[in-house]
Amino acid sequence: MANYAEKEVKLVEKIGKEMDKLDVTLEKMEDTDSKIKHFFEQEKALHEVKSIIRKENKIEKEEQKAHDKAVENAENWIDDQESLVYQINAEIDKLDSTLGKIDSDENKVKSYLEQKKAIHEIKKIVKKTEKLG
């Protein structure tokens, strides 16, 4: 909000400078009664004011596009992160399920191998996250 107010102040200052230039030009022309010359100078000044406003609007549109793109990228990143976290959680759930099926009578080596496999899969998912960042 403050950024918008600052931009507006700068824009109004630019317009004010253009109006000051017009006043100076018209003062110099005070000796002439030519309304056509006065009209022409006023027309030039108004054209310049419109140009200043158009440029500012164009800049604002570009800034808005950049902002929208940044928001979209952030949302996509968050979605990717959530899906990766979901994948990690699924691997842990799968490990828990597999370990639950292994009887206590069975070899601990099988549990170890299942844990190692799950950790490997989780590390692969974490690597995807590093590539996104």
Tab-separated table of C-alpha atoms in Angstrom:
chain	number	residue	atom	x	y	z
A	1	MET	CA	0.000	0.000	0.000
A	2	ALA	CA	2.798	2.412	0.878
A	3	ASN	CA	4.523	1.495	-2.361
A	4	TYR	CA	1.391	2.453	-4.304
A	5	ALA	CA	1.128	5.753	-2.426
A	6	GLU	CA	4.780	6.540	-3.192
A	7	LYS	CA	4.237	5.817	-6.879
A	8	GLU	CA	1.171	8.002	-6.931
A	9	VAL	CA	3.075	10.885	-5.325
A	10	LYS	CA	5.853	10.560	-7.919
A	11	LEU	CA	3.317	10.474	-10.731
A	12	VAL	CA	1.551	13.574	-9.441
A	13	GLU	CA	4.926	15.313	-9.094
A	14	LYS	CA	5.746	14.524	-12.755
A	15	ILE	CA	2.380	15.895	-13.809
A	16	GLY	CA	2.944	18.977	-11.624
A	17	LYS	CA	6.295	19.612	-13.330
A	18	GLU	CA	4.592	19.408	-16.709
A	19	MET	CA	1.976	21.922	-15.562
A	20	ASP	CA	4.752	24.208	-14.291
A	21	LYS	CA	6.439	24.000	-17.699
A	22	LEU	CA	3.143	24.946	-19.324
A	23	ASP	CA	2.775	27.954	-17.008
A	24	VAL	CA	6.298	29.134	-17.866
A	25	THR	CA	5.636	28.718	-21.586
A	26	LEU	CA	2.315	30.552	-21.387
A	27	GLU	CA	3.922	33.383	-19.370
A	28	LYS	CA	6.513	33.815	-22.105
A	29	MET	CA	3.680	33.962	-24.605
A	30	GLU	CA	1.767	36.556	-22.548
A	31	ASP	CA	2.627	39.273	-25.028
A	32	THR	CA	0.923	37.401	-27.847
A	33	ASP	CA	-2.782	37.365	-28.136
A	34	SER	CA	-2.678	34.260	-30.299
A	35	LYS	CA	-5.151	31.862	-28.761
A	36	ILE	CA	-4.032	29.248	-31.294
A	37	LYS	CA	-0.484	29.250	-29.878
A	38	HIS	CA	-1.860	29.034	-26.335
A	39	PHE	CA	-4.161	26.201	-27.393
A	40	PHE	CA	-1.241	24.407	-29.065
A	41	GLU	CA	0.958	24.644	-25.932
A	42	GLN	CA	-1.884	23.488	-23.703
A	43	GLU	CA	-2.533	20.612	-26.091
A	44	LYS	CA	1.156	19.601	-25.932
A	45	ALA	CA	1.107	19.718	-22.126
A	46	LEU	CA	-2.063	17.633	-21.897
A	47	HIS	CA	-0.604	15.152	-24.365
A	48	GLU	CA	2.504	14.843	-22.193
A	49	VAL	CA	0.369	14.327	-19.066
A	50	LYS	CA	-1.569	11.574	-20.832
A	51	SER	CA	1.727	10.033	-21.923
A	52	ILE	CA	3.045	10.072	-18.345
A	53	ILE	CA	-0.119	8.378	-17.098
A	54	ARG	CA	-0.045	5.779	-19.896
A	55	LYS	CA	3.581	4.934	-19.116
A	56	GLU	CA	2.759	4.571	-15.437
A	57	ASN	CA	-0.227	2.342	-16.197
A	58	LYS	CA	1.964	0.201	-18.457
A	59	ILE	CA	4.563	-0.142	-15.687
A	60	GLU	CA	1.850	-1.071	-13.185
A	61	LYS	CA	0.481	-3.720	-15.555
A	62	GLU	CA	3.973	-5.188	-16.019
A	63	GLU	CA	4.527	-5.164	-12.262
A	64	GLN	CA	1.163	-6.869	-11.743
A	65	LYS	CA	2.051	-9.530	-14.331
A	66	ALA	CA	5.392	-10.128	-12.597
A	67	HIS	CA	3.649	-10.317	-9.221
A	68	ASP	CA	1.022	-12.730	-10.562
A	69	LYS	CA	3.755	-14.923	-12.074
A	70	ALA	CA	5.670	-14.946	-8.781
A	71	VAL	CA	2.513	-15.937	-6.898
A	72	GLU	CA	1.811	-18.687	-9.440
A	73	ASN	CA	5.385	-19.996	-9.134
A	74	ALA	CA	5.117	-19.975	-5.347
A	75	GLU	CA	1.800	-21.815	-5.452
A	76	ASN	CA	3.239	-24.400	-7.851
A	77	TRP	CA	6.252	-24.847	-5.577
A	78	ILE	CA	3.976	-25.318	-2.563
A	79	ASP	CA	1.907	-27.869	-4.493
A	80	ASP	CA	5.091	-29.726	-5.449
A	81	GLN	CA	6.298	-29.661	-1.857
A	82	GLU	CA	2.981	-30.963	-0.601
A	83	SER	CA	2.992	-33.765	-3.140
A	84	LEU	CA	6.573	-34.673	-2.202
A	85	VAL	CA	5.689	-34.679	1.488
A	86	TYR	CA	2.717	-36.847	0.596
A	87	GLN	CA	5.046	-39.254	-1.237
A	88	ILE	CA	7.371	-39.451	1.770
A	89	ASN	CA	4.430	-40.093	4.047
A	90	ALA	CA	3.211	-42.849	1.687
A	91	GLU	CA	6.663	-44.494	1.820
A	92	ILE	CA	6.592	-44.444	5.632
A	93	ASP	CA	3.067	-45.873	5.659
A	94	LYS	CA	4.156	-48.607	3.247
A	95	LEU	CA	7.148	-49.410	5.483
A	96	ASP	CA	4.931	-49.582	8.569
A	97	SER	CA	2.559	-51.897	6.756
A	98	THR	CA	5.391	-54.148	5.559
A	99	LEU	CA	7.027	-54.250	8.981
A	100	GLY	CA	3.658	-55.076	10.537
A	101	LYS	CA	3.405	-58.144	8.301
A	102	ILE	CA	6.802	-59.471	9.327
A	103	ASP	CA	6.449	-61.928	12.170
A	104	SER	CA	8.640	-61.467	15.190
A	105	ASP	CA	9.890	-64.959	14.453
A	106	GLU	CA	11.270	-63.841	11.095
A	107	ASN	CA	14.768	-62.585	10.672
A	108	LYS	CA	15.562	-58.994	11.668
A	109	VAL	CA	17.512	-58.762	8.421
A	110	LYS	CA	14.258	-58.565	6.472
A	111	SER	CA	13.086	-55.623	8.619
A	112	TYR	CA	16.440	-53.944	8.151
A	113	LEU	CA	16.263	-54.365	4.367
A	114	GLU	CA	12.714	-52.984	4.221
A	115	GLN	CA	13.757	-49.959	6.278
A	116	LYS	CA	16.790	-49.430	4.060
A	117	LYS	CA	14.569	-49.603	0.961
A	118	ALA	CA	12.128	-47.042	2.427
A	119	ILE	CA	14.967	-44.714	3.401
A	120	HIS	CA	16.366	-44.969	-0.128
A	121	GLU	CA	12.965	-44.015	-1.596
A	122	ILE	CA	12.618	-41.093	0.819
A	123	LYS	CA	16.091	-39.857	-0.126
A	124	LYS	CA	15.087	-39.952	-3.806
A	125	ILE	CA	12.058	-37.806	-2.990
A	126	VAL	CA	14.220	-35.365	-1.000
A	127	LYS	CA	16.560	-35.077	-4.010
A	128	LYS	CA	13.545	-33.995	-6.104
A	129	THR	CA	12.926	-31.239	-3.552
A	130	GLU	CA	16.520	-30.033	-3.843
A	131	LYS	CA	16.131	-29.804	-7.625
A	132	LEU	CA	12.990	-27.672	-7.209
A	133	GLY	CA	14.691	-25.182	-4.888
